[in-house]
Coordinates of C-alpha atoms in Angstrom, one line a residue:
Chain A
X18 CA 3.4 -4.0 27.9
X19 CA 3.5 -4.1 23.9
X20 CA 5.2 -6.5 22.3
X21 CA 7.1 -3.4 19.9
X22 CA 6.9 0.4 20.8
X23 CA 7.8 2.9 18.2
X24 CA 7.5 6.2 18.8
X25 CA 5.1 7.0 15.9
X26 CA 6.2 11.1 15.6
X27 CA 6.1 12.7 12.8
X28 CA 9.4 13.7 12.7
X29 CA 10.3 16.5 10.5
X30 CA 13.9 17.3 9.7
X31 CA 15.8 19.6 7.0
X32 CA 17.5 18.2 3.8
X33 CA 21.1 16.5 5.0
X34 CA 19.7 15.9 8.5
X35 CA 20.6 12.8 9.8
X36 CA 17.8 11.3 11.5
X37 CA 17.4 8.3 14.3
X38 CA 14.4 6.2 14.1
X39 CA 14.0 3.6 17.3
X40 CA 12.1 0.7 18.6
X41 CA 11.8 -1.1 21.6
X42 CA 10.7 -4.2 22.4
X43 CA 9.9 -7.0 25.3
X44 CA 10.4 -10.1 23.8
X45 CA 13.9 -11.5 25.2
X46 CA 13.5 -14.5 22.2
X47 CA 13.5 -11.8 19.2
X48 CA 16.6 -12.6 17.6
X49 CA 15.8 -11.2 13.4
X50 CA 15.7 -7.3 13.5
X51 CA 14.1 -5.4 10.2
X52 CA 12.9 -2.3 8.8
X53 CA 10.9 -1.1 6.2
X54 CA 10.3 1.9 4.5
X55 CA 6.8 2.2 3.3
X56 CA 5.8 5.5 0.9
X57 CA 2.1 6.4 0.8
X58 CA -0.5 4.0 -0.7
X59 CA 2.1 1.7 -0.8
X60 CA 3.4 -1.9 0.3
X61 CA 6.3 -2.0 2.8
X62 CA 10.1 -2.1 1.3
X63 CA 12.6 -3.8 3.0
X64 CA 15.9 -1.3 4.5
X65 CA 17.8 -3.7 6.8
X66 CA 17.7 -6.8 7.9
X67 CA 19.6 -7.7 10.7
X68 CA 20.3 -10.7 13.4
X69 CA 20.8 -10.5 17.0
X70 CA 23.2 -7.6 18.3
X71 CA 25.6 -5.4 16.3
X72 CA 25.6 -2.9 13.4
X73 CA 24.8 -3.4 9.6
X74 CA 25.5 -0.2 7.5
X75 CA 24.6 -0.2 3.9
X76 CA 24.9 3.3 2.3
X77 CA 23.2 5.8 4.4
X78 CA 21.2 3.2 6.1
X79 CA 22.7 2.1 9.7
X80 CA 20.9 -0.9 11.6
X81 CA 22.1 -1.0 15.5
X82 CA 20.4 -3.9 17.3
X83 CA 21.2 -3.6 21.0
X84 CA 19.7 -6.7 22.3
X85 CA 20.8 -6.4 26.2
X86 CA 18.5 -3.1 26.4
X87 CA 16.2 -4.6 23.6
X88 CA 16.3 -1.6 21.6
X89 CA 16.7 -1.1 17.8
X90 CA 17.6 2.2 15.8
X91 CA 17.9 3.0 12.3
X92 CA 20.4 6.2 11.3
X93 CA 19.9 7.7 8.2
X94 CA 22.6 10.1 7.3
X95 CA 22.4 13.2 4.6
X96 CA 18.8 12.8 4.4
X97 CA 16.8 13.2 1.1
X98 CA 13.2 14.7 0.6
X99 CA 13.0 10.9 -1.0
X100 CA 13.6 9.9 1.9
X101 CA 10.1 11.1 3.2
X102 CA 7.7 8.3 4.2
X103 CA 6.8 5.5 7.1
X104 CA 9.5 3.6 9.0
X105 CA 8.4 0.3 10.5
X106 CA 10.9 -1.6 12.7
X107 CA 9.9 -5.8 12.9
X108 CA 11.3 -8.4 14.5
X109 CA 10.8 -12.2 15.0
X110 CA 12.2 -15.1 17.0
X111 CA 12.8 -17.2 14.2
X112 CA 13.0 -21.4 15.5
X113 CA 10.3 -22.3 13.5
X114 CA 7.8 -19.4 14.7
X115 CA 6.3 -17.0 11.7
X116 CA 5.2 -14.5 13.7
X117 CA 6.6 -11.0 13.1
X118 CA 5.7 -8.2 15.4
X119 CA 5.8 -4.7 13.7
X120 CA 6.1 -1.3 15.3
X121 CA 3.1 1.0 14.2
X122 CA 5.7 2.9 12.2
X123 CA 7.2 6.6 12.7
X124 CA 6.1 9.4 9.8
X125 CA 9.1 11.2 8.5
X126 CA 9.3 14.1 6.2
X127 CA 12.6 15.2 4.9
X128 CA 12.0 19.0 4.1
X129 CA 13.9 21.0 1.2
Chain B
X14 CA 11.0 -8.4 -12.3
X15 CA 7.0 -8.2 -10.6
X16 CA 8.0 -9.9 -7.4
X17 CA 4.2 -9.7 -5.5
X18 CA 1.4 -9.0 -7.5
X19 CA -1.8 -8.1 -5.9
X20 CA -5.4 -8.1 -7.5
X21 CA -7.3 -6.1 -7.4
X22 CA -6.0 -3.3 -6.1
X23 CA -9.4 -1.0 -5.1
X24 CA -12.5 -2.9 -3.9
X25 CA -15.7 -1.2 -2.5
X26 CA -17.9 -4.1 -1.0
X27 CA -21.5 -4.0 -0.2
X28 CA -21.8 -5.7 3.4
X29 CA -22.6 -9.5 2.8
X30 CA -21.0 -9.4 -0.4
X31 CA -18.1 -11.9 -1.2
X32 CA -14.8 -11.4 -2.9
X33 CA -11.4 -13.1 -3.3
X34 CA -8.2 -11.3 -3.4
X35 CA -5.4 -12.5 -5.5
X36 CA -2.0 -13.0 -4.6
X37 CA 0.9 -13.9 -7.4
X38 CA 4.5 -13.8 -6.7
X39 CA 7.3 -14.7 -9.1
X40 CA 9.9 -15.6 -7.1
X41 CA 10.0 -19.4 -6.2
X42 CA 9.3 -18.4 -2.8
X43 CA 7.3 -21.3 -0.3
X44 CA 5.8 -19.5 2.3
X45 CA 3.1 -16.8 1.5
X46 CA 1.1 -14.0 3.6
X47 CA -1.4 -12.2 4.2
X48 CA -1.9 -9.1 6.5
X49 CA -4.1 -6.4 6.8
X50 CA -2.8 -2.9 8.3
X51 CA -5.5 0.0 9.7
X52 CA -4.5 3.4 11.2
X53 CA -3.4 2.4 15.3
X54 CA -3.1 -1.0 15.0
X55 CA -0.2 -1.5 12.6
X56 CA 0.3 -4.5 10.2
X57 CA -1.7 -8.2 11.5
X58 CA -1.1 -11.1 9.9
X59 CA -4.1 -13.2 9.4
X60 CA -3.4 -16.4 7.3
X61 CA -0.5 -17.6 6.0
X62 CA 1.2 -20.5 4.0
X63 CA 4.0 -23.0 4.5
X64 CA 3.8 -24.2 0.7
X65 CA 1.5 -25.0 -2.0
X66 CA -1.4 -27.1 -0.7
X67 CA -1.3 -25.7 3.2
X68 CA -2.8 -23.1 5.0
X69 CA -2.7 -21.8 8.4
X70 CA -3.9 -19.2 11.0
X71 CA -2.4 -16.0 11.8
X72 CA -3.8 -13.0 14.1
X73 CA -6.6 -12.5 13.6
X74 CA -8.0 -15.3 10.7
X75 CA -12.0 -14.7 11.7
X76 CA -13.9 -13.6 9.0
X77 CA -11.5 -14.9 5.7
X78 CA -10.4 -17.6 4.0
X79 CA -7.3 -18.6 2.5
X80 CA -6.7 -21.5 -0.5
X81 CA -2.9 -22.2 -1.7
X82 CA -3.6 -24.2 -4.6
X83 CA -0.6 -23.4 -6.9
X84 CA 2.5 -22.1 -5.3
X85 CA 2.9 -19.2 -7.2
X86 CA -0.5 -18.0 -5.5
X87 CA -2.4 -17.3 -2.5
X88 CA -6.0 -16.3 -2.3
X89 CA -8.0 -14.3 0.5
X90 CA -11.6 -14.8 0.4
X91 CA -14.1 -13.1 3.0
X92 CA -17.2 -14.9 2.3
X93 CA -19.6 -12.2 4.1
X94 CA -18.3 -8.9 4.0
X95 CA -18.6 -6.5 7.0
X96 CA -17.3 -3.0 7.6
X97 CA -14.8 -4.3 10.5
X98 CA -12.7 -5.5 7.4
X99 CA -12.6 -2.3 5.4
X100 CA -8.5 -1.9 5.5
X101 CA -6.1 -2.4 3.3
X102 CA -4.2 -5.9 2.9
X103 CA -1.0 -6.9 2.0
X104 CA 0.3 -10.0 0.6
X105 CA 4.0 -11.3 1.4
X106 CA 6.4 -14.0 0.8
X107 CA 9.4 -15.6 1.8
X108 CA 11.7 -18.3 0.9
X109 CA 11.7 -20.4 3.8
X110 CA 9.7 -18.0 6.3
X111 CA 10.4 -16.2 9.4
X112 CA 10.7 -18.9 11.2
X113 CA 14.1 -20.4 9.0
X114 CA 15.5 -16.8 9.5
X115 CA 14.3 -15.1 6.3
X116 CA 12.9 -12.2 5.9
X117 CA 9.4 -11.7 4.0
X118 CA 8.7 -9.2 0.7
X119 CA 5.1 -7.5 0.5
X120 CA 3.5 -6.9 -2.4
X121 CA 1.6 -2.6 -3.2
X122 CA -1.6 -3.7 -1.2
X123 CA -5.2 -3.6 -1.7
X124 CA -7.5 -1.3 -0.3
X125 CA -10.9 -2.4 0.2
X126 CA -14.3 -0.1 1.8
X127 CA -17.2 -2.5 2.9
X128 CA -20.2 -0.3 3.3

């Protein structure tokens, strides 16, 4: 079993869409939750970094970490053609350890 | 406000040939990355750097070599090219690394074709 699944799509939705992205994972000892948004030919831009289980909301951008199903989502709401690119979830254990595991990433495209 | 600066950005290699990649960030940050991401097999890490002066092994290491001289930077050098490492490579930093709870911040990449 992978370390990190992530469903890699694409996924194509209509302007104002809201959109889930999701990850799963094995590792009971992940405790730092992330995602990042990376355009084309480009270097990976942190969304939302999260620790262990809860939400985090920061504009449009929702973070849910459910850590007793070790699964991860990331809502956007009102989505924007800008909005268009690859979604990577990582996580890592933290305690020393700098490993981070990434998801291969899921392609949206936010239509007009 | 450059953050991570990578040089160069576009590399084609003949195989055998040498190069070093260059990695500058601005931010004060100790720990420093490198990974490489290819279609399927998502973002590795291969070396990375507790603070100026130290070096260690990531994923998959074989093939490079890493130097942390100054803090601000963080070199790659594959001494003999081959085609396996035609990808494109990332730099990354962190204030006190993953393993303190931080996150890490990549630089745009460099994309390099050994032929």
């Amino acid at each position: 079993q992978k370390e990190v699944e992530q469903d890699p799509g694409p996924l194509s939705v209509p302007e104002g869409a809201i959109v889930s992205l999701n990850c799963t994972y094995s590792n009971s000892a992940f405790q730092y939750f992330m995602w990042y948004r990376q355009y084309s030919r480009k270097g990976p831009e942190l969304l939302m970094y999260t620790y262990s289980s809860g939400n985090k909301e920061d504009g449009r951008f929702t973070a849910q970490v459910d850590k007793s199903s070790k699964y991860i989502s990331l809502f956007i709401r009102d989505s924007q053609p800008s909005d268009s690119a690859t979604y990577l979830c990582a996580m890592s254990a933290g305690g020393g350890s700098e490993k981070l595991v990434f998801g291969k990433g899921t392609k949206l495209t936010v239509n007009p | 406000n450059a953050g991570v600066t990578q040089t160069p950005k576009f590399r084609v290699l003949k195989t055998g040939q040498s190069m070093t990649l260059l990695c500058a960030q601005d931010m004060n940050h100790e720990y420093m990355y490198w990974y490489r991401q290819d279609p399927g097999m998502g973002l590795r890490l291969i070396h990375y750097s507790v603070g100026e002066g130290t070096t260690a092994k990531g994923e998959v290491p074989d093939g490079y070599n890493v130097s942390r001289l100054k803090k601000q930077n963080f070199l790659l050098g594959l001494e003999s090219a081959a085609p396996s490492q035609t990808s494109v490579y990332f730099c990354a930093s962190s204030p006190r690394g993953l393993g303190s709870g931080n996150t890490i911040y990549f630089g745009e990449g460099s994309w390099l074709t050994v032929v």
